[in-house]
Every structure is written in C-alpha cells, then in structure tokens.
PDB file of C-alpha atoms in Angstrom:
ATOM      1  CA  MET A  13      61.852  35.031   9.237  1.00 37.00           C
ATOM      2  CA  GLY A  14      65.598  34.686   8.958  1.00 39.00           C
ATOM      3  CA  GLY A  15      68.697  34.150  11.024  1.00 46.00           C
ATOM      4  CA  HIS A  16      68.249  33.088  14.613  1.00 64.00           C
ATOM      5  CA  SER A  17      65.318  35.367  15.447  1.00 92.00           C
ATOM      6  CA  VAL A  18      62.827  33.602  17.692  1.00 97.00           C
ATOM      7  CA  THR A  19      59.051  33.704  17.402  1.00 97.00           C
ATOM      8  CA  LEU A  20      57.380  33.084  20.754  1.00 98.00           C
ATOM      9  CA  ILE A  21      53.836  31.704  20.582  1.00 98.00           C
ATOM     10  CA  ILE A  22      51.641  32.043  23.677  1.00 98.00           C
ATOM     11  CA  MET A  23      48.547  29.814  23.853  1.00 98.00           C
ATOM     12  CA  ALA A  24      46.234  29.272  26.798  1.00 98.00           C
ATOM     13  CA  THR A  25      45.626  25.518  26.563  1.00 98.00           C
ATOM     14  CA  MET A  26      47.042  22.368  25.049  1.00 98.00           C
ATOM     15  CA  LEU A  27      43.582  21.765  23.591  1.00 98.00           C
ATOM     16  CA  GLU A  28      44.169  24.728  21.270  1.00 98.00           C
ATOM     17  CA  ALA A  29      47.906  24.162  20.823  1.00 98.00           C
ATOM     18  CA  LYS A  30      48.020  20.486  19.846  1.00 98.00           C
ATOM     19  CA  PRO A  31      48.187  21.058  16.038  1.00 98.00           C
ATOM     20  CA  PHE A  32      50.894  23.701  16.534  1.00 98.00           C
ATOM     21  CA  VAL A  33      53.085  21.251  18.443  1.00 98.00           C
ATOM     22  CA  SER A  34      52.761  18.498  15.859  1.00 98.00           C
ATOM     23  CA  GLY A  35      52.646  20.714  12.779  1.00 97.00           C
ATOM     24  CA  LEU A  36      55.765  22.692  13.705  1.00 97.00           C
ATOM     25  CA  GLY A  37      57.667  19.658  14.929  1.00 97.00           C
ATOM     26  CA  LEU A  38      58.018  21.110  18.411  1.00 98.00           C
ATOM     27  CA  GLU A  39      59.504  19.081  21.243  1.00 98.00           C
ATOM     28  CA  ALA A  40      58.695  19.425  24.932  1.00 98.00           C
ATOM     29  CA  VAL A  41      61.641  20.989  26.744  1.00 97.00           C
ATOM     30  CA  SER A  42      60.117  21.767  30.158  1.00 96.00           C
ATOM     31  CA  GLU A  43      56.926  21.449  32.194  1.00 96.00           C
ATOM     32  CA  LYS A  44      57.390  24.087  34.902  1.00 96.00           C
ATOM     33  CA  PRO A  45      56.730  26.876  35.510  1.00 97.00           C
ATOM     34  CA  PHE A  46      54.959  26.544  32.131  1.00 98.00           C
ATOM     35  CA  PRO A  47      54.888  23.802  29.494  1.00 98.00           C
ATOM     36  CA  VAL A  48      57.374  24.812  26.788  1.00 98.00           C
ATOM     37  CA  PHE A  49      57.737  23.317  23.313  1.00 98.00           C
ATOM     38  CA  LYS A  50      60.607  24.284  21.028  1.00 98.00           C
ATOM     39  CA  SER A  51      62.118  23.680  17.592  1.00 95.00           C
ATOM     40  CA  ASN A  52      64.830  25.852  16.052  1.00 87.00           C
ATOM     41  CA  ASN A  53      63.559  29.427  16.183  1.00 94.00           C
ATOM     42  CA  ARG A  54      59.981  28.755  17.287  1.00 97.00           C
ATOM     43  CA  VAL A  55      58.927  28.420  20.897  1.00 98.00           C
ATOM     44  CA  LEU A  56      55.426  27.705  22.205  1.00 98.00           C
ATOM     45  CA  VAL A  57      54.475  28.339  25.828  1.00 98.00           C
ATOM     46  CA  ILE A  58      51.192  27.107  27.321  1.00 98.00           C
ATOM     47  CA  SER A  59      50.131  29.863  29.712  1.00 98.00           C
ATOM     48  CA  GLY A  60      46.948  28.592  31.281  1.00 98.00           C
ATOM     49  CA  ILE A  61      43.683  30.532  31.234  1.00 97.00           C
ATOM     50  CA  GLY A  62      43.352  34.136  32.392  1.00 97.00           C
ATOM     51  CA  LYS A  63      45.238  37.402  32.369  1.00 97.00           C
ATOM     52  CA  ALA A  64      47.614  36.685  35.257  1.00 98.00           C
ATOM     53  CA  HIS A  65      48.731  33.395  33.716  1.00 98.00           C
ATOM     54  CA  ALA A  66      49.111  34.998  30.287  1.00 98.00           C
ATOM     55  CA  ALA A  67      51.208  37.883  31.611  1.00 98.00           C
ATOM     56  CA  ALA A  68      53.475  35.574  33.604  1.00 98.00           C
ATOM     57  CA  ALA A  69      53.977  33.154  30.714  1.00 98.00           C
ATOM     58  CA  THR A  70      54.730  35.976  28.285  1.00 98.00           C
ATOM     59  CA  ALA A  71      57.276  37.559  30.620  1.00 98.00           C
ATOM     60  CA  PHE A  72      58.856  34.151  31.257  1.00 98.00           C
ATOM     61  CA  GLY A  73      59.104  33.391  27.536  1.00 98.00           C
ATOM     62  CA  CYS A  74      60.442  36.831  26.624  1.00 98.00           C
ATOM     63  CA  VAL A  75      63.143  36.839  29.289  1.00 98.00           C
ATOM     64  CA  LEU A  76      64.243  33.265  28.617  1.00 97.00           C
ATOM     65  CA  PHE A  77      64.098  33.141  24.811  1.00 97.00           C
ATOM     66  CA  LYS A  78      64.478  36.830  23.825  1.00 97.00           C
ATOM     67  CA  PRO A  79      62.036  36.621  20.900  1.00 97.00           C
ATOM     68  CA  SER A  80      61.922  39.066  18.017  1.00 97.00           C
ATOM     69  CA  ARG A  81      58.127  38.882  18.178  1.00 97.00           C
ATOM     70  CA  VAL A  82      55.337  37.310  20.213  1.00 98.00           C
ATOM     71  CA  ILE A  83      52.172  35.779  18.786  1.00 98.00           C
ATOM     72  CA  ASN A  84      49.170  35.108  21.000  1.00 98.00           C
ATOM     73  CA  ALA A  85      46.919  32.613  19.227  1.00 98.00           C
ATOM     74  CA  GLY A  86      43.813  30.770  20.305  1.00 98.00           C
ATOM     75  CA  ALA A  87      40.057  30.616  20.611  1.00 98.00           C
ATOM     76  CA  ALA A  88      37.685  33.508  21.242  1.00 98.00           C
ATOM     77  CA  GLY A  89      33.941  33.830  21.661  1.00 97.00           C
ATOM     78  CA  ALA A  90      31.763  35.900  19.340  1.00 97.00           C
ATOM     79  CA  LEU A  91      29.792  38.709  20.965  1.00 96.00           C
ATOM     80  CA  GLU A  92      27.779  39.644  17.885  1.00 85.00           C
ATOM     81  CA  THR A  93      26.750  38.350  14.502  1.00 80.00           C
ATOM     82  CA  GLY A  94      29.254  38.500  11.699  1.00 86.00           C
ATOM     83  CA  TYR A  95      31.771  36.183  13.372  1.00 94.00           C
ATOM     84  CA  PRO A  96      30.680  32.591  12.655  1.00 95.00           C
ATOM     85  CA  VAL A  97      32.281  29.631  14.363  1.00 96.00           C
ATOM     86  CA  GLY A  98      35.583  28.890  12.660  1.00 97.00           C
ATOM     87  CA  ALA A  99      36.212  32.460  11.487  1.00 97.00           C
ATOM     88  CA  MET A 100      39.890  33.459  11.809  1.00 97.00           C
ATOM     89  CA  VAL A 101      40.919  37.062  12.440  1.00 97.00           C
ATOM     90  CA  GLN A 102      43.779  39.318  13.367  1.00 97.00           C
ATOM     91  CA  ILE A 103      43.087  41.536  16.382  1.00 98.00           C
ATOM     92  CA  ARG A 104      43.546  45.272  15.760  1.00 97.00           C
ATOM     93  CA  HIS A 105      42.363  46.657  19.115  1.00 98.00           C
ATOM     94  CA  ILE A 106      41.768  45.230  22.610  1.00 98.00           C
ATOM     95  CA  VAL A 107      39.653  46.533  25.479  1.00 97.00           C
ATOM     96  CA  GLU A 108      39.811  45.243  29.049  1.00 95.00           C
ATOM     97  CA  HIS A 109      36.153  45.576  29.907  1.00 87.00           C
ATOM     98  CA  ASP A 110      36.708  44.570  33.547  1.00 82.00           C
ATOM     99  CA  ARG A 111      39.569  47.045  34.138  1.00 86.00           C
ATOM    100  CA  PRO A 112      38.584  50.736  34.086  1.00 80.00           C
ATOM    101  CA  ASP A 113      41.169  53.475  33.757  1.00 81.00           C
ATOM    102  CA  ILE A 114      41.439  55.185  37.159  1.00 84.00           C
ATOM    103  CA  PHE A 115      41.321  58.655  35.581  1.00 83.00           C
ATOM    104  CA  THR A 116      38.673  58.285  32.876  1.00 82.00           C
ATOM    105  CA  GLY A 117      36.626  55.318  34.042  1.00 79.00           C
ATOM    106  CA  ARG A 118      36.738  53.899  30.532  1.00 85.00           C
ATOM    107  CA  PRO A 119      38.091  50.380  29.878  1.00 81.00           C
ATOM    108  CA  VAL A 120      41.860  50.196  29.480  1.00 83.00           C
ATOM    109  CA  SER A 121      42.753  49.543  25.836  1.00 92.00           C
ATOM    110  CA  HIS A 122      45.726  48.097  23.956  1.00 95.00           C
ATOM    111  CA  GLN A 123      46.974  48.199  20.360  1.00 96.00           C
ATOM    112  CA  PRO A 124      48.634  45.011  19.100  1.00 98.00           C
ATOM    113  CA  ASP A 125      51.044  45.138  16.190  1.00 97.00           C
ATOM    114  CA  MET A 126      49.541  44.236  12.823  1.00 95.00           C
ATOM    115  CA  VAL A 127      50.702  41.829  10.137  1.00 91.00           C
ATOM    116  CA  ALA A 128      50.320  43.191   6.603  1.00 83.00           C
ATOM    117  CA  GLY A 129      48.455  41.270   3.953  1.00 81.00           C
ATOM    118  CA  GLY A 130      44.800  42.227   4.148  1.00 81.00           C
ATOM    119  CA  LEU A 131      43.821  39.698   6.829  1.00 88.00           C
ATOM    120  CA  ALA A 132      40.395  40.170   8.408  1.00 93.00           C
ATOM    121  CA  ALA A 133      40.637  42.206  11.611  1.00 95.00           C
ATOM    122  CA  ALA A 134      38.469  42.546  14.705  1.00 97.00           C
ATOM    123  CA  VAL A 135      38.187  44.284  18.067  1.00 97.00           C
ATOM    124  CA  LEU A 136      38.635  41.969  21.064  1.00 98.00           C
ATOM    125  CA  ALA A 137      37.550  42.286  24.686  1.00 98.00           C
ATOM    126  CA  THR A 138      39.703  40.585  27.340  1.00 98.00           C
ATOM    127  CA  GLY A 139      38.478  39.832  30.849  1.00 96.00           C
ATOM    128  CA  ASP A 140      39.019  37.371  33.675  1.00 94.00           C
ATOM    129  CA  ARG A 141      35.421  36.147  33.726  1.00 92.00           C
ATOM    130  CA  PRO A 142      34.087  33.915  30.948  1.00 91.00           C
ATOM    131  CA  VAL A 143      31.397  35.623  28.833  1.00 93.00           C
ATOM    132  CA  ILE A 144      29.030  32.873  27.750  1.00 90.00           C
ATOM    133  CA  GLN A 145      25.397  33.853  28.275  1.00 91.00           C
ATOM    134  CA  PRO A 146      23.657  35.655  25.377  1.00 92.00           C
ATOM    135  CA  ALA A 147      22.676  38.647  27.540  1.00 93.00           C
ATOM    136  CA  ASP A 148      26.266  39.125  28.730  1.00 94.00           C
ATOM    137  CA  ARG A 149      27.563  38.864  25.173  1.00 94.00           C
ATOM    138  CA  LYS A 150      25.055  41.437  23.947  1.00 94.00           C
ATOM    139  CA  ALA A 151      26.005  43.893  26.681  1.00 95.00           C
ATOM    140  CA  LEU A 152      29.699  43.591  25.870  1.00 95.00           C
ATOM    141  CA  SER A 153      29.157  43.784  22.104  1.00 95.00           C
ATOM    142  CA  VAL A 154      29.014  47.590  22.304  1.00 95.00           C
ATOM    143  CA  LEU A 155      32.781  47.481  22.928  1.00 96.00           C
ATOM    144  CA  ALA A 156      34.021  44.565  20.823  1.00 97.00           C
ATOM    145  CA  GLY A 157      33.133  41.790  18.430  1.00 97.00           C
ATOM    146  CA  LEU A 158      35.010  38.977  20.183  1.00 98.00           C
ATOM    147  CA  VAL A 159      36.047  38.107  23.734  1.00 98.00           C
ATOM    148  CA  ASP A 160      38.899  36.129  25.308  1.00 98.00           C
ATOM    149  CA  MET A 161      40.716  35.927  28.646  1.00 97.00           C
ATOM    150  CA  GLU A 162      44.413  36.448  27.794  1.00 98.00           C
ATOM    151  CA  ALA A 163      45.259  38.774  24.893  1.00 98.00           C
ATOM    152  CA  ALA A 164      45.318  42.120  26.719  1.00 98.00           C
ATOM    153  CA  ALA A 165      47.810  40.766  29.237  1.00 98.00           C
ATOM    154  CA  VAL A 166      50.070  39.425  26.505  1.00 98.00           C
ATOM    155  CA  VAL A 167      50.121  42.771  24.704  1.00 98.00           C
ATOM    156  CA  GLN A 168      50.707  44.785  27.888  1.00 97.00           C
ATOM    157  CA  THR A 169      53.616  42.543  28.873  1.00 98.00           C
ATOM    158  CA  CYS A 170      55.153  42.793  25.413  1.00 98.00           C
ATOM    159  CA  ARG A 171      54.838  46.581  25.467  1.00 98.00           C
ATOM    160  CA  THR A 172      56.595  46.669  28.841  1.00 98.00           C
ATOM    161  CA  LEU A 173      59.439  44.539  27.453  1.00 98.00           C
ATOM    162  CA  ALA A 174      59.521  46.315  24.057  1.00 98.00           C
ATOM    163  CA  VAL A 175      58.748  43.171  22.033  1.00 98.00           C
ATOM    164  CA  PRO A 176      56.407  43.300  18.991  1.00 97.00           C
ATOM    165  CA  CYS A 177      53.156  41.439  19.632  1.00 98.00           C
ATOM    166  CA  HIS A 178      50.501  40.067  17.287  1.00 98.00           C
ATOM    167  CA  ILE A 179      47.135  38.591  18.263  1.00 98.00           C
ATOM    168  CA  PHE A 180      45.217  36.046  16.178  1.00 98.00           C
ATOM    169  CA  LYS A 181      41.971  34.337  17.174  1.00 98.00           C
ATOM    170  CA  PHE A 182      39.515  31.827  15.778  1.00 98.00           C
ATOM    171  CA  VAL A 183      35.869  31.843  16.808  1.00 97.00           C
ATOM    172  CA  SER A 184      34.981  28.878  18.997  1.00 96.00           C
ATOM    173  CA  ASP A 185      31.486  29.902  20.062  1.00 94.00           C
ATOM    174  CA  GLU A 186      28.583  32.211  19.230  1.00 91.00           C
ATOM    175  CA  PRO A 187      25.785  33.599  21.439  1.00 87.00           C
ATOM    176  CA  GLY A 188      23.837  30.371  20.972  1.00 81.00           C
ATOM    177  CA  HIS A 189      26.652  28.292  22.475  1.00 77.00           C
ATOM    178  CA  THR A 190      26.238  28.147  26.249  1.00 75.00           C
ATOM    179  CA  ASN A 191      27.351  24.549  26.705  1.00 78.00           C
ATOM    180  CA  GLY A 192      31.024  24.046  27.507  1.00 80.00           C
ATOM    181  CA  LEU A 193      31.147  20.747  25.636  1.00 89.00           C
ATOM    182  CA  ASP A 194      29.971  22.440  22.440  1.00 91.00           C
ATOM    183  CA  ILE A 195      32.792  24.983  22.773  1.00 93.00           C
ATOM    184  CA  ILE A 196      35.384  22.246  23.311  1.00 95.00           C
ATOM    185  CA  ASN A 197      34.098  20.339  20.284  1.00 96.00           C
ATOM    186  CA  ASN A 198      34.280  23.499  18.178  1.00 96.00           C
ATOM    187  CA  ILE A 199      37.873  24.080  19.258  1.00 97.00           C
ATOM    188  CA  ARG A 200      38.759  20.540  18.251  1.00 98.00           C
ATOM    189  CA  ALA A 201      37.035  21.009  14.902  1.00 98.00           C
ATOM    190  CA  PHE A 202      38.793  24.246  13.974  1.00 98.00           C
ATOM    191  CA  ARG A 203      42.163  24.148  15.740  1.00 98.00           C
ATOM    192  CA  THR A 204      43.923  22.458  12.804  1.00 98.00           C
ATOM    193  CA  PRO A 205      42.610  24.874  10.146  1.00 98.00           C
ATOM    194  CA  PHE A 206      43.610  27.686  12.521  1.00 98.00           C
ATOM    195  CA  PHE A 207      47.146  26.329  12.772  1.00 98.00           C
ATOM    196  CA  GLU A 208      47.335  26.086   8.982  1.00 97.00           C
ATOM    197  CA  PHE A 209      46.163  29.707   8.734  1.00 97.00           C
ATOM    198  CA  ILE A 210      48.797  30.913  11.224  1.00 97.00           C
ATOM    199  CA  ASN A 211      51.533  28.833   9.628  1.00 96.00           C
ATOM    200  CA  THR A 212      50.761  30.056   6.115  1.00 94.00           C
ATOM    201  CA  PHE A 213      49.954  33.728   6.678  1.00 93.00           C
ATOM    202  CA  VAL A 214      52.014  34.558   9.757  1.00 94.00           C
ATOM    203  CA  LEU A 215      54.868  32.181  10.581  1.00 91.00           C
ATOM    204  CA  GLU A 216      56.084  31.810   7.014  1.00 81.00           C
ATOM    205  CA  HIS A 217      56.191  35.552   6.451  1.00 70.00           C
ATOM    206  CA  PRO A 218      58.500  37.956   8.305  1.00 61.00           C
ATOM    207  CA  VAL A 219      56.962  41.106   9.743  1.00 56.00           C
TER     208      VAL A 219
END
C-alpha cells in the first residue's frame, strides 16, 4: 500500500478491535457519531452491532476519509463443522438470510472483493438476529458456513459508493457454544492472532 491511499477498517466492537488499535499505533480522533482511530493511512471505525450500524459507519468512514479500500474484520459464528474456534478466513460470498429478494424470494446475496494469496475462504450469512442455538445454526448451514451481523451491509454500502471491500472473519463460537461468556472469552483469546493475520496477509500487501 503506497502513497496516501487510506485503508478503512470497520469493526463492530472494541472487544474485537483492541489489538488493532494498539498493534497499528492508532490514536482516538473522535467518539461520535462513531469511535474513530487513525494513524497515517489507516483508519478504524467501531460501528456497533448489526446491519444498520455497519452501513452507517461504512458510509460515514467512506465519505470522510475517502479510502481506497474497506476491510470489515471481526468475529463470526460457525454454522457447521469444519470451522473450529480460532479459524481465520476470507469471505468469498455473503447471503442475507433474513432479507429475501422481492422478485425471487431467495436471500439477497453479495460478492466481496478477494485478496490474492491462497487464503482460506468461506461463505457467510449476515442477519440482524444472533444465531446461537444449535438447531438455528443447523437450519442456516444449508446457505453458509459462518454467520455474522454486519458484513452484508458493509459490502452493499461499499458497492453503492464504488469502494473495494474485503471481508475477513475469525471463528468465535461453534454450535456447542450457547453461552455468551464463552463467546466473549473466545474473542479475547483469538483477537490478537487475528490481528496478526490481518496485518501480515492483508494490510502489508496492496491489492
């Protein structure tokens, strides 16, 4: 990444973002309407949880900082086996399982941009309701391998504003994790390795 091009990072919570702030040497520059951390050509915006928050934060960051690319990074739940806690993946396709297309009735879908380099890739479902219970995860697993609450909104906003967008997630919970405290502890355990993964394979390499 050269020149003065800006990478905008959108993350839902400070719980996930803490290693990014310290590891990138970011400084707080504002608290409202969203917490913003900045250093040179990297900007991190904490959106809050959910699609509406993610869309608003992405639009805010894109208009204010005019990034050359947007990265949405954070935790996601596993819907099926094959994605153990701590696994880190690039998202290649997103379905909004709670938003059917008015013409087809099928879930609206989105295609993020991809970073080259052979990184593991997965399909992600994005919805406004947490998917925690094993039965709910199993039902949704016919559409995706992972689930979050922000990525689809980030991609749709970036497409509207013609900004490249990449999605990276780490697995914070599996079907056996139904306790919120377990999920929080898993995020704390893997957020630093996730930052190191993003810093090494994404931030240090131009697209």
